[in-house]
Amino acid sequence: MTEMLDEQPLAVKRRSAFAWMKRRYQERLSKDNRLTNIAAGSVAWFGTAAMSVAALGMPTGFGAWPDQLLFLAANGLAMLLAGYGLTVLFSFLVVPLPRRLLSVSCYVGGQTYLIIYFSDLGIVPSLIIAGAYTLTGVITGLCLGRLLISRTSAARKAAVAGLVAIGAACAIMLSGFPQPAVQPEREAPSADPGDEAAVAAIPAAKIKLDDPSMPGSYEVVTFSYGSGKDKHRKRFGEDADIVSEEVDASGYITSWSNLKTAFWGFDEHDLPLNGRVWLPEGEGKFPLVLMVHGNHLMEDFSDGGYGYLGELLASRGMIAVSVDSNFLNYSVWSSLPNDDMKMRAWLMLKHLQFLQGLDQKAGNAFTGKVDWQSVALIGHSRGGQAVAMAADAGRWFKKDDTLGSLEYLRIRSVIAIAPTDKRVDDKSARLTDVNYLTLQGAMDADVNNFYGDRQYNRVSFNGGEALFKAELYLSNANHSQFNTEWGRMDERLPGGLFLNLDGLMKAEDQRQIAKTYISAFLEATLHGREQYEALFQDYRSGSDWLPATTRYVNRYESSAMLEVENYEHANSLVKETSTRRMEAKKEASKDRGGNDRGTDGMLLEWQEPDAAITLALRQDASDRLRDYAGGSLLFSLANSEWKLLESESGTGTSKRLPPLPDVELILNDRSGGVWSLMLNDVAPLQPPSYASFMSMGWLERKAKDRKYKEPAEAVFQSFVIPMERFRSEDGGSAHLLPENIISISFHFRTARGRIMLDDIGFMKQGGTYVEYQSSP
């Protein structure tokens, strides 16, 4: 009897709990009404828009429209299920809010957070942006709902909605949102400002050759070679003009995704050799130029993005080939194969071998056409590193017996466009007696460090032939616009939406620069038209060919240069160094990330005017300089002025950049003569290129693991100063002979600054190509 009494309350409790749960379920939407339902619909549309943008950054290979349908359908189903489940949960928790609106908002907020987080914006920024985005959807829906349920005419509702939308847009525009990070202002110079000095400088004489960016005299034949089996591109599939062999990379690749195989139809055992070819018509042997893209989304093919270069180079008498390595690229679904950097270099070598075979085989377009002693490689991004590795193939592929035929060709020139510089097998490429050119944009939000500068420092010359290396740094260029297929943004969607594009030069201008410099470099190094070398010593010698929408910073070194001091080698011609009113210390040059660039320089910092550093030459320098009469003095400077603001933080000093350095060069000779020159009168020092990478300034030091924290990068600018430009203080008309120089001094007239000095040397008469007009 007692047991029956105990069971009865238990049954009552169960019925009561079930009734409570049933009531909570039935009342799950009791707090919602027409207004909140409209707001929930608004938030759902915001979530759909976010997923639509995200889908564009995660292509499946089926095409944009199928991707949109697939992603949006899956997202819509997930939103319905999550919304339903959350309304029940919130009802059971007795949350006193409109639960449908709250549920949809939670889903969209979480979805948006994940989308932004996986764009590498960081946890806190992702939470803030996702919350603000979702809240905007809620507020928009509530305002729209209030308008829709109001008792007024449809015309008046439409007018009010339009006015509110216009007002909101104007408010956003007037607020300046989004506001990129504000860069520090510069103090007004005490004398003429740096910009005026630049205008007043003696201009470099123009190169007396044709514009290298213009088509040459050759007609161009365009065709392709490929496996004949490509599933996505007919030019490498059934329409391939030449069917190529396949190569087995299984000795290197040990991780290849099944999804990658499903997309391409092959795996690491049978990689295709696919290439687009631009061939000059005519008899004779032509230099061969291979071009390769970098790591972009695998499904967004990249190899067609250098057609503007291929067409130009072929018209100027070079065989150009754009190599397809899209199957080594990243995919959201199948990632990267292992050792992809090594594979990019290896693939270039395999293409060279294949073309060797065609050249030796009768009856095809390549037969007898290639000058194998004049081969050049061009690479962009990861491809820029790959071409340096291919030119130094023995460092990685010495034991690969399949590459033996490459001993009979010479890679004479290498060009790296915004390259990476990762250590592969704990090694880096070191090039000897190879011409090298690297280009980099200061607004590159992908490879935002000037890694090509590291490789530049690992290029050396034995002095046996005329070779040179050069850099070009562009203040308003980015990463993607060098490739016509990559668009304007340096990040895939949705991350690219947060990049600051203000000040970015037009794509056609950026590619005009690439055409000019790449064509001139190859004309100089493959065709022997050495007068084009002036462009790499001073960009102003080719200013008629270049757009005025960016600043240009050149760095240059020749195999014919006699080093006086580079702060690394033991064969310095400097006996001692003295300073006045400045601190000077030998230090490794650092990139934007604070990493060693592989070269040392003399870091100079001063806080009062008339600071100076003097290099006294050794007694035996006279013999070494005897053959340099009529030549030029060379040196490089890298301005890191913004570091002064960090050291001045908290001192009460106004945080403004100093005026650009006003530098006077003074040479003392053995007879007591003093010779001088104001640097601004010949080639003004360019200001650092300050960049705000994110459209919202507060993200600048938080996104992408803080890779954008530095506002600028200290980039070396080379100066080539003809000795005849120095004037004696006694007013004499004689010219200074380098063999009589006993010291070289750099005097800084501005009140403060921070600069690195490096690569001081001389070049013989005829070894420099920059000439300066006698008057502006």
XYZ file of N, CA, C and O in Angstrom, residues 306-480:
700
model
N 49.434 35.775 -67.660
C 50.660 36.450 -68.111
C 50.714 36.537 -69.634
O 51.785 36.703 -70.213
N 49.544 36.454 -70.249
C 49.501 36.578 -71.705
C 50.033 37.908 -72.187
O 50.633 38.005 -73.265
N 49.833 38.968 -71.386
C 50.316 40.293 -71.791
C 51.838 40.316 -71.874
O 52.419 41.040 -72.695
N 52.496 39.521 -71.051
C 53.965 39.407 -71.126
C 54.381 38.484 -72.261
O 55.330 38.774 -73.005
N 53.688 37.352 -72.388
C 54.050 36.404 -73.431
C 53.980 36.999 -74.814
O 54.892 36.839 -75.641
N 52.894 37.720 -75.103
C 52.721 38.350 -76.411
C 53.811 39.376 -76.671
O 54.383 39.457 -77.772
N 54.131 40.182 -75.651
C 55.151 41.224 -75.801
C 56.531 40.626 -76.041
O 57.247 41.030 -76.972
N 56.918 39.663 -75.214
C 58.263 39.098 -75.327
C 58.452 38.375 -76.654
O 59.527 38.469 -77.269
N 57.440 37.665 -77.101
C 57.566 36.971 -78.385
C 57.722 37.962 -79.530
O 58.493 37.735 -80.473
N 57.007 39.088 -79.460
C 57.122 40.088 -80.526
C 58.511 40.714 -80.548
O 58.914 41.285 -81.556
N 59.242 40.578 -79.447
C 60.595 41.140 -79.366
C 61.664 40.057 -79.481
O 62.814 40.240 -79.076
N 61.281 38.901 -80.031
C 62.273 37.884 -80.379
C 62.626 36.924 -79.268
O 63.763 36.442 -79.210
N 61.674 36.584 -78.407
C 61.899 35.588 -77.364
C 60.744 34.606 -77.365
O 59.591 35.008 -77.516
N 61.032 33.349 -77.183
C 59.982 32.338 -77.041
C 59.492 32.385 -75.603
O 60.270 32.228 -74.665
N 58.199 32.611 -75.421
C 57.634 32.710 -74.076
C 56.665 31.563 -73.840
O 55.866 31.227 -74.721
N 56.753 30.967 -72.660
C 55.875 29.856 -72.284
C 55.338 30.116 -70.885
O 56.105 30.376 -69.951
N 54.012 30.052 -70.736
C 53.384 30.142 -69.417
C 53.066 28.735 -68.943
O 52.285 28.014 -69.562
N 53.679 28.343 -67.843
C 53.594 26.977 -67.334
C 52.375 26.835 -66.421
O 52.123 27.682 -65.558
N 51.641 25.755 -66.609
C 50.484 25.439 -65.773
C 50.943 24.614 -64.566
O 51.424 23.495 -64.714
N 50.766 25.189 -63.356
C 50.999 24.401 -62.137
C 49.807 24.541 -61.191
O 49.954 24.453 -59.974
N 48.621 24.749 -61.772
C 47.418 24.936 -60.963
C 47.128 23.737 -60.067
O 46.589 23.891 -58.968
N 47.502 22.549 -60.507
C 47.233 21.340 -59.727
C 48.100 21.252 -58.467
O 47.859 20.399 -57.608
N 49.089 22.122 -58.348
C 49.891 22.193 -57.121
C 49.371 23.263 -56.170
O 49.930 23.451 -55.095
N 48.317 23.955 -56.575
C 47.815 25.083 -55.789
C 46.836 24.647 -54.702
O 46.348 23.519 -54.671
N 46.543 25.607 -53.837
C 45.669 25.372 -52.694
C 44.206 25.285 -53.110
O 43.746 25.989 -54.009
N 43.484 24.388 -52.462
C 42.040 24.318 -52.585
C 41.456 24.234 -51.185
O 42.025 23.583 -50.303
N 40.318 24.903 -50.981
C 39.640 24.815 -49.691
C 39.305 23.364 -49.373
O 39.286 22.952 -48.209
N 39.085 22.561 -50.413
C 38.608 21.179 -50.227
C 39.737 20.169 -50.230
O 39.589 19.094 -49.633
N 40.841 20.465 -50.888
C 41.908 19.456 -50.973
C 43.274 19.990 -50.582
O 44.275 19.299 -50.746
N 43.333 21.216 -50.085
C 44.557 21.817 -49.554
C 45.697 21.771 -50.582
O 45.467 21.836 -51.790
N 46.941 21.641 -50.080
C 48.141 21.602 -50.918
C 48.803 20.232 -50.805
O 48.754 19.606 -49.741
N 49.446 19.777 -51.857
C 50.289 18.593 -51.684
C 51.524 18.961 -50.858
O 51.884 20.136 -50.779
N 52.138 17.976 -50.251
C 53.373 18.272 -49.528
C 54.481 18.661 -50.512
O 54.417 18.331 -51.693
N 55.455 19.377 -50.024
C 56.614 19.774 -50.846
C 56.208 20.549 -52.098
O 56.847 20.432 -53.148
N 55.144 21.365 -51.981
C 54.683 22.042 -53.199
C 55.714 23.034 -53.722
O 55.821 23.248 -54.927
N 56.512 23.649 -52.824
C 57.528 24.591 -53.305
C 58.576 23.860 -54.137
O 58.967 24.320 -55.222
N 59.040 22.745 -53.634
C 60.039 21.977 -54.376
C 59.454 21.479 -55.696
O 60.136 21.458 -56.737
N 58.173 21.108 -55.658
C 57.530 20.590 -56.866
C 57.362 21.659 -57.939
O 57.428 21.379 -59.134
N 57.157 22.896 -57.522
C 57.032 23.972 -58.506
C 58.349 24.153 -59.257
O 58.366 24.373 -60.472
N 59.465 24.077 -58.533
C 60.775 24.188 -59.169
C 61.046 22.978 -60.057
O 61.519 23.114 -61.198
N 60.752 21.803 -59.537
C 60.970 20.562 -60.299
C 60.150 20.562 -61.581
O 60.623 20.136 -62.635
N 58.916 21.034 -61.497
C 58.052 21.074 -62.669
C 58.633 21.992 -63.747
O 58.570 21.683 -64.945
N 59.215 23.117 -63.344
C 59.865 24.006 -64.319
C 60.992 23.271 -65.044
O 61.154 23.401 -66.267
N 61.762 22.512 -64.302
C 62.867 21.764 -64.906
C 62.346 20.710 -65.877
O 62.936 20.478 -66.935
N 61.236 20.090 -65.529
C 60.654 19.082 -66.415
C 60.126 19.721 -67.703
O 60.197 19.128 -68.787
N 59.590 20.917 -67.595
C 59.161 21.635 -68.811
C 60.364 21.949 -69.694
O 60.286 21.824 -70.923
N 61.458 22.377 -69.080
C 62.663 22.655 -69.863
C 63.128 21.394 -70.589
O 63.516 21.445 -71.762
N 63.098 20.252 -69.889
C 63.496 19.000 -70.529
C 62.587 18.650 -71.702
O 63.057 18.216 -72.764
N 61.291 18.809 -71.501
C 60.335 18.497 -72.567
C 60.586 19.376 -73.788
O 60.595 18.892 -74.929
N 60.825 20.668 -73.551
C 61.082 21.574 -74.669
C 62.421 21.277 -75.328
O 62.575 21.474 -76.544
N 63.398 20.805 -74.541
C 64.663 20.350 -75.137
C 64.399 19.249 -76.155
O 64.952 19.248 -77.262
N 63.562 18.306 -75.749
C 63.245 17.197 -76.645
C 62.553 17.669 -77.912
O 62.852 17.187 -79.012
N 61.626 18.608 -77.784
C 60.951 19.142 -78.970
C 61.929 19.859 -79.886
O 61.844 19.755 -81.115
N 62.863 20.606 -79.306
C 63.842 21.354 -80.094
C 64.708 20.422 -80.930
O 65.123 20.769 -82.043
N 64.965 19.245 -80.394
C 65.834 18.285 -81.083
C 65.062 17.355 -82.010
O 65.655 16.596 -82.775
N 63.730 17.415 -81.931
C 62.891 16.522 -82.716
C 62.363 17.258 -83.944
O 61.904 18.392 -83.850
N 62.427 16.642 -85.077
C 61.992 17.283 -86.322
C 60.471 17.377 -86.398
O 59.745 16.579 -85.792
N 60.022 18.401 -87.119
C 58.623 18.472 -87.469
C 57.688 19.115 -86.469
O 56.492 18.838 -86.484
N 58.204 19.999 -85.615
C 57.304 20.710 -84.704
C 57.740 22.169 -84.609
O 58.807 22.550 -85.095
N 56.941 22.983 -83.972
C 57.174 24.431 -83.941
C 58.452 24.813 -83.220
O 58.986 25.904 -83.438
N 58.972 23.949 -82.350
C 60.175 24.270 -81.582
C 61.462 23.800 -82.265
O 62.556 24.159 -81.808
N 61.363 23.033 -83.294
C 62.527 22.400 -83.894
C 63.601 23.422 -84.261
O 63.380 24.311 -85.095
N 64.784 23.306 -83.637
C 65.918 24.172 -83.941
C 65.723 25.629 -83.613
O 66.500 26.474 -84.055
N 64.719 25.981 -82.801
C 64.381 27.379 -82.552
C 64.988 27.955 -81.276
O 65.023 29.178 -81.105
N 65.427 27.121 -80.339
C 65.757 27.593 -78.999
C 67.258 27.793 -78.818
O 68.062 26.909 -79.134
N 67.616 28.951 -78.289
C 68.995 29.224 -77.864
C 69.119 28.767 -76.411
O 68.717 29.477 -75.489
N 69.685 27.600 -76.212
C 69.718 27.008 -74.869
C 70.760 27.623 -73.960
O 70.825 27.283 -72.772
N 71.538 28.544 -74.474
C 72.471 29.294 -73.625
C 71.866 30.618 -73.163
O 72.532 31.400 -72.481
N 70.614 30.843 -73.541
C 69.931 32.086 -73.164
C 68.518 31.757 -72.681
O 67.527 32.014 -73.371
N 68.449 31.182 -71.503
C 67.176 30.800 -70.903
C 66.889 31.741 -69.734
O 67.782 32.062 -68.951
N 65.650 32.186 -69.624
C 65.224 33.025 -68.503
C 63.992 32.408 -67.860
O 63.170 31.774 -68.538
N 63.866 32.605 -66.557
C 62.714 32.118 -65.805
C 62.046 33.288 -65.100
O 62.717 34.122 -64.493
N 60.717 33.350 -65.198
C 59.928 34.387 -64.525
C 58.915 33.693 -63.623
O 58.215 32.777 -64.066
N 58.831 34.124 -62.375
C 57.866 33.538 -61.466
C 57.186 34.602 -60.622
O 57.780 35.630 -60.296
N 55.954 34.328 -60.243
C 55.149 35.252 -59.448
C 54.763 34.555 -58.152
O 54.332 33.411 -58.157
N 54.928 35.259 -57.024
C 54.551 34.731 -55.720
C 55.358 33.470 -55.425
O 56.583 33.506 -55.469
N 54.707 32.336 -55.132
C 55.481 31.115 -54.913
C 56.264 30.727 -56.153
O 57.329 30.115 -56.059
N 55.729 31.091 -57.306
C 56.474 30.850 -58.536
C 57.761 31.643 -58.585
O 58.748 31.213 -59.188
N 57.772 32.838 -57.936
C 58.979 33.650 -57.886
C 60.087 32.986 -57.097
O 61.273 33.138 -57.415
N 59.719 32.247 -56.062
C 60.723 31.465 -55.334
C 61.108 30.222 -56.125
O 62.281 29.828 -56.153
N 60.120 29.610 -56.782
C 60.380 28.386 -57.521
C 61.401 28.594 -58.636
O 62.247 27.726 -58.884
N 61.354 29.751 -59.321
C 62.300 29.952 -60.429
C 63.729 30.122 -59.907
O 64.694 29.695 -60.559
N 63.889 30.727 -58.727
C 65.232 30.809 -58.136
C 65.719 29.421 -57.746
O 66.896 29.084 -57.934
N 64.825 28.601 -57.212
C 65.208 27.236 -56.858
C 65.563 26.432 -58.103
O 66.514 25.635 -58.093
N 64.816 26.628 -59.176
C 65.117 25.909 -60.421
C 66.474 26.323 -60.977
O 67.205 25.497 -61.530
N 66.814 27.616 -60.841
C 68.120 28.091 -61.311
C 69.255 27.588 -60.428
O 70.416 27.640 -60.836
N 68.940 27.115 -59.238
C 69.923 26.537 -58.317
C 69.560 25.077 -58.057
O 69.592 24.596 -56.923
N 69.205 24.382 -59.126
C 68.602 23.053 -59.014
C 69.470 22.050 -58.271
O 68.963 21.186 -57.555
N 70.781 22.153 -58.399
C 71.656 21.184 -57.752
C 71.516 21.140 -56.248
O 71.832 20.123 -55.608
N 71.042 22.198 -55.659
C 70.902 22.243 -54.201
C 69.817 21.283 -53.715
O 69.859 20.812 -52.585
N 68.815 21.006 -54.561
C 67.713 20.130 -54.170
C 67.620 18.857 -55.015
O 67.127 17.850 -54.542
N 68.068 18.933 -56.266
C 67.804 17.826 -57.187
C 69.071 17.166 -57.721
O 69.044 16.539 -58.779
N 70.161 17.291 -56.991
C 71.439 16.751 -57.453
C 71.371 15.248 -57.684
O 72.014 14.706 -58.592
N 70.578 14.554 -56.879
C 70.502 13.094 -56.972
C 69.396 12.622 -57.915
O 69.164 11.417 -58.028
N 68.706 13.555 -58.551
C 67.639 13.184 -59.477
C 68.240 12.931 -60.856
O 68.516 13.855 -61.626
N 68.437 11.658 -61.182
C 69.106 11.285 -62.437
C 68.274 11.612 -63.669
O 68.801 11.660 -64.784
N 66.975 11.862 -63.471
C 66.117 12.143 -64.629
C 66.348 13.533 -65.192
O 65.832 13.864 -66.267
N 67.114 14.375 -64.474
C 67.321 15.763 -64.908
C 68.671 15.979 -65.586
O 69.105 17.111 -65.759
N 69.331 14.909 -65.993
C 70.684 15.011 -66.522
C 70.829 15.894 -67.739
O 71.848 16.586 -67.902
N 69.843 15.932 -68.619
C 69.982 16.695 -69.867
C 70.069 18.201 -69.627
O 70.482 18.951 -70.523
N 69.684 18.659 -68.421
C 69.691 20.099 -68.146
C 71.101 20.664 -68.005
O 71.274 21.880 -67.942
N 72.108 19.804 -67.961
C 73.485 20.283 -67.876
C 73.887 21.076 -69.111
O 74.842 21.848 -69.077
N 73.153 20.891 -70.198
C 73.550 21.500 -71.464
C 72.825 22.807 -71.764
O 72.900 23.312 -72.873
N 72.124 23.345 -70.779
C 71.497 24.650 -70.982
C 71.975 25.604 -69.895
O 72.501 25.178 -68.865
N 71.782 26.901 -70.150
C 72.166 27.902 -69.153
C 70.989 28.817 -68.842
O 70.442 29.457 -69.741
N 70.641 28.842 -67.564
C 69.652 29.815 -67.097
C 70.405 31.106 -66.822
O 71.128 31.223 -65.833
N 70.229 32.061 -67.711
C 71.021 33.283 -67.658
C 70.365 34.370 -66.796
O 71.064 35.173 -66.170
N 69.030 34.370 -66.745
C 68.326 35.445 -66.045
C 67.131 34.889 -65.282
O 66.453 33.969 -65.752
N 66.879 35.463 -64.114
C 65.755 35.075 -63.273
C 65.003 36.339 -62.861
O 65.615 37.323 -62.443
N 63.670 36.305 -62.971
C 62.821 37.432 -62.569
C 61.796 36.915 -61.564
O 61.082 35.941 -61.836
N 61.719 37.562 -60.409
C 60.783 37.163 -59.357
C 59.840 38.322 -59.069
O 60.278 39.400 -58.659
N 58.541 38.096 -59.277
C 57.520 39.109 -59.013
C 56.889 38.801 -57.658
O 56.264 37.757 -57.486
N 57.081 39.690 -56.688
C 56.517 39.516 -55.344
C 56.699 38.090 -54.845
O 55.733 37.415 -54.487
N 57.940 37.602 -54.787
C 58.148 36.187 -54.452
C 58.042 35.897 -52.963
O 58.185 36.788 -52.125
N 57.807 34.628 -52.658
C 57.975 34.130 -51.299
C 59.445 33.756 -51.121
O 60.228 33.759 -52.075
N 59.815 33.413 -49.900
C 61.199 32.993 -49.657
C 61.231 32.056 -48.443
O 61.831 32.356 -47.421
N 60.563 30.919 -48.575
C 60.525 29.944 -47.499
C 61.742 29.025 -47.612
O 62.170 28.685 -48.714
N 62.279 28.611 -46.487
C 63.348 27.622 -46.516
C 62.747 26.262 -46.844
O 61.742 25.853 -46.268
N 63.354 25.571 -47.795
C 62.887 24.262 -48.238
C 63.979 23.249 -47.936
O 65.115 23.407 -48.402
N 63.653 22.244 -47.158
C 64.659 21.282 -46.666
C 65.777 22.020 -45.937
O 66.955 21.659 -46.043
N 65.379 23.104 -45.251
C 66.298 23.934 -44.482
C 67.375 24.573 -45.369
O 68.497 24.835 -44.926
N 67.039 24.845 -46.619
C 67.974 25.462 -47.565
C 67.269 26.581 -48.330
O 66.051 26.561 -48.487
N 68.065 27.528 -48.815
C 67.565 28.625 -49.654
C 68.410 28.711 -50.918
O 69.601 28.361 -50.909
N 67.802 29.174 -52.003
C 68.519 29.286 -53.273
C 69.629 30.328 -53.180
O 69.427 31.407 -52.615
N 70.773 29.999 -53.733
C 71.903 30.934 -53.859
C 72.348 30.912 -55.318
O 72.778 29.881 -55.829
N 72.216 32.052 -55.966
C 72.490 32.142 -57.394
C 73.856 32.759 -57.634
O 74.186 33.786 -57.047
N 74.607 32.148 -58.503
C 75.933 32.643 -58.865
C 75.981 32.896 -60.359
O 75.600 32.024 -61.156
N 76.421 34.083 -60.725
C 76.547 34.485 -62.126
C 75.232 34.301 -62.893
O 75.181 33.747 -63.994
N 74.166 34.786 -62.288
C 72.843 34.825 -62.908
C 72.298 36.239 -62.745
O 72.352 36.810 -61.654
N 71.809 36.828 -63.820
C 71.139 38.126 -63.713
C 69.838 37.946 -62.933
O 69.107 36.967 -63.154
N 69.531 38.900 -62.055
C 68.344 38.736 -61.200
C 67.601 40.059 -61.095
O 68.196 41.121 -60.902
N 66.272 39.976 -61.224
C 65.388 41.127 -61.054
C 64.222 40.718 -60.179
O 63.638 39.647 -60.376
N 63.874 41.551 -59.214
C 62.679 41.305 -58.410
C 61.847 42.569 -58.317
O 62.392 43.673 -58.226
N 60.526 42.402 -58.376
C 59.571 43.512 -58.282
C 58.660 43.281 -57.087
O 58.273 42.140 -56.815
N 58.310 44.357 -56.387
C 57.457 44.241 -55.208
C 56.615 45.492 -55.052
O 57.089 46.605 -55.290
N 55.366 45.305 -54.617
C 54.488 46.427 -54.326
C 54.374 46.656 -52.835
O 54.264 45.708 -52.053
N 54.381 47.915 -52.419
C 54.248 48.244 -50.998
C 52.854 47.943 -50.481
O 52.655 47.787 -49.267
N 51.851 47.857 -51.372
C 50.487 47.566 -50.968
C 50.140 46.088 -51.151
O 48.965 45.710 -51.201
N 51.150 45.254 -51.228
C 50.958 43.806 -51.355
C 50.447 43.259 -50.025
O 51.199 43.169 -49.053
N 49.165 42.902 -49.969
C 48.568 42.403 -48.725
C 48.716 40.895 -48.583
O 48.340 40.341 -47.555
N 49.248 40.234 -49.595
C 49.480 38.794 -49.526
C 50.912 38.530 -49.066
O 51.148 38.093 -47.950
N 51.879 38.836 -49.926
C 53.296 38.728 -49.558
C 53.744 40.144 -49.186
O 54.315 40.865 -49.995
N 53.445 40.543 -47.952
C 53.653 41.951 -47.598
C 55.078 42.252 -47.160
O 55.425 43.403 -46.928
N 55.927 41.236 -47.044
C 57.359 41.440 -46.850
C 58.062 41.398 -48.201
O 57.680 40.606 -49.075
N 59.089 42.195 -48.353
C 59.848 42.201 -49.601
C 60.839 41.039 -49.575
O 62.028 41.212 -49.388
N 60.311 39.831 -49.790
C 61.155 38.639 -49.725
C 62.124 38.547 -50.900
O 63.157 37.882 -50.813
N 61.784 39.199 -52.017
C 62.717 39.191 -53.141
C 64.038 39.835 -52.787
O 65.076 39.518 -53.380
N 64.018 40.727 -51.800
C 65.247 41.373 -51.345
C 66.193 40.358 -50.705
O 67.415 40.478 -50.814
N 65.649 39.354 -50.042
C 66.496 38.299 -49.470
C 67.239 37.550 -50.574
O 68.437 37.293 -50.466
N 66.486 37.161 -51.631
C 67.126 36.445 -52.725
C 68.134 37.341 -53.441
O 69.205 36.871 -53.855
N 67.809 38.615 -53.580
C 68.756 39.579 -54.164
C 70.089 39.519 -53.414
O 71.170 39.530 -54.034
N 70.024 39.437 -52.104
C 71.240 39.389 -51.300
C 71.965 38.056 -51.402
O 73.132 37.950 -50.980
N 71.288 37.044 -51.966
C 71.930 35.747 -52.152
C 72.327 35.522 -53.615
O 72.497 34.386 -54.048
N 72.445 36.598 -54.370
C 72.958 36.530 -55.738
C 74.370 37.091 -55.732
O 74.608 38.205 -55.255
N 75.302 36.337 -56.249
C 76.707 36.778 -56.257
C 77.302 36.614 -57.647
O 76.828 35.812 -58.457
N 78.359 37.391 -57.907
C 79.038 37.374 -59.202
C 80.516 37.088 -58.997
O 81.140 37.590 -58.055
N 81.062 36.301 -59.908
C 82.500 36.010 -59.858
C 83.326 37.032 -60.622
O 84.556 37.005 -60.566
N 82.649 37.909 -61.357
C 83.355 38.996 -62.032
C 83.871 38.665 -63.409
O 84.553 39.469 -64.035
N 83.542 37.494 -63.940
C 84.077 37.107 -65.234
C 83.324 37.664 -66.421
O 83.852 37.709 -67.525
N 82.083 38.083 -66.251
C 81.292 38.623 -67.352
C 80.358 39.706 -66.833
O 80.184 39.856 -65.619
N 79.773 40.438 -67.769
C 78.899 41.559 -67.405
C 77.521 41.033 -67.002
O 76.758 40.555 -67.852
N 77.212 41.128 -65.722
C 75.935 40.695 -65.179
C 75.460 41.748 -64.183
O 76.258 42.559 -63.700
N 74.193 41.738 -63.852
C 73.730 42.659 -62.814
C 72.493 42.100 -62.126
O 71.830 41.174 -62.617
N 72.199 42.655 -60.981
C 70.976 42.324 -60.256
C 70.285 43.631 -59.885
O 70.949 44.664 -59.698
N 68.957 43.587 -59.773
C 68.197 44.824 -59.558
C 66.904 44.523 -58.816
O 66.371 43.407 -58.855
N 66.417 45.564 -58.137
C 65.123 45.515 -57.459
C 64.300 46.721 -57.895
O 64.844 47.781 -58.212
N 62.989 46.541 -57.855
C 62.076 47.664 -58.062
C 60.973 47.565 -57.016
O 60.279 46.548 -56.926
N 60.809 48.630 -56.234
C 59.784 48.687 -55.196
C 58.806 49.784 -55.568
O 59.201 50.924 -55.842
N 57.508 49.444 -55.580
C 56.468 50.340 -56.077
C 55.510 50.687 -54.943
O 54.899 49.793 -54.343
N 55.346 51.968 -54.672
C 54.570 52.389 -53.504
C 53.089 52.062 -53.615
O 52.424 51.883 -52.594
N 52.538 51.972 -54.821
C 51.088 51.837 -54.980
C 50.677 50.571 -55.713
O 49.578 50.486 -56.255
N 51.553 49.575 -55.726
C 51.241 48.303 -56.388
C 50.905 47.243 -55.348
O 51.356 47.310 -54.208
N 50.115 46.260 -55.778
C 49.782 45.155 -54.877
C 50.284 43.837 -55.447
O 51.148 43.810 -56.323
N 49.726 42.735 -54.999
C 50.200 41.405 -55.384
C 49.495 40.881 -56.635
O 50.133 40.412 -57.567
N 48.179 40.987 -56.639
C 47.377 40.256 -57.617
C 47.377 40.867 -59.009
O 47.212 40.149 -60.000
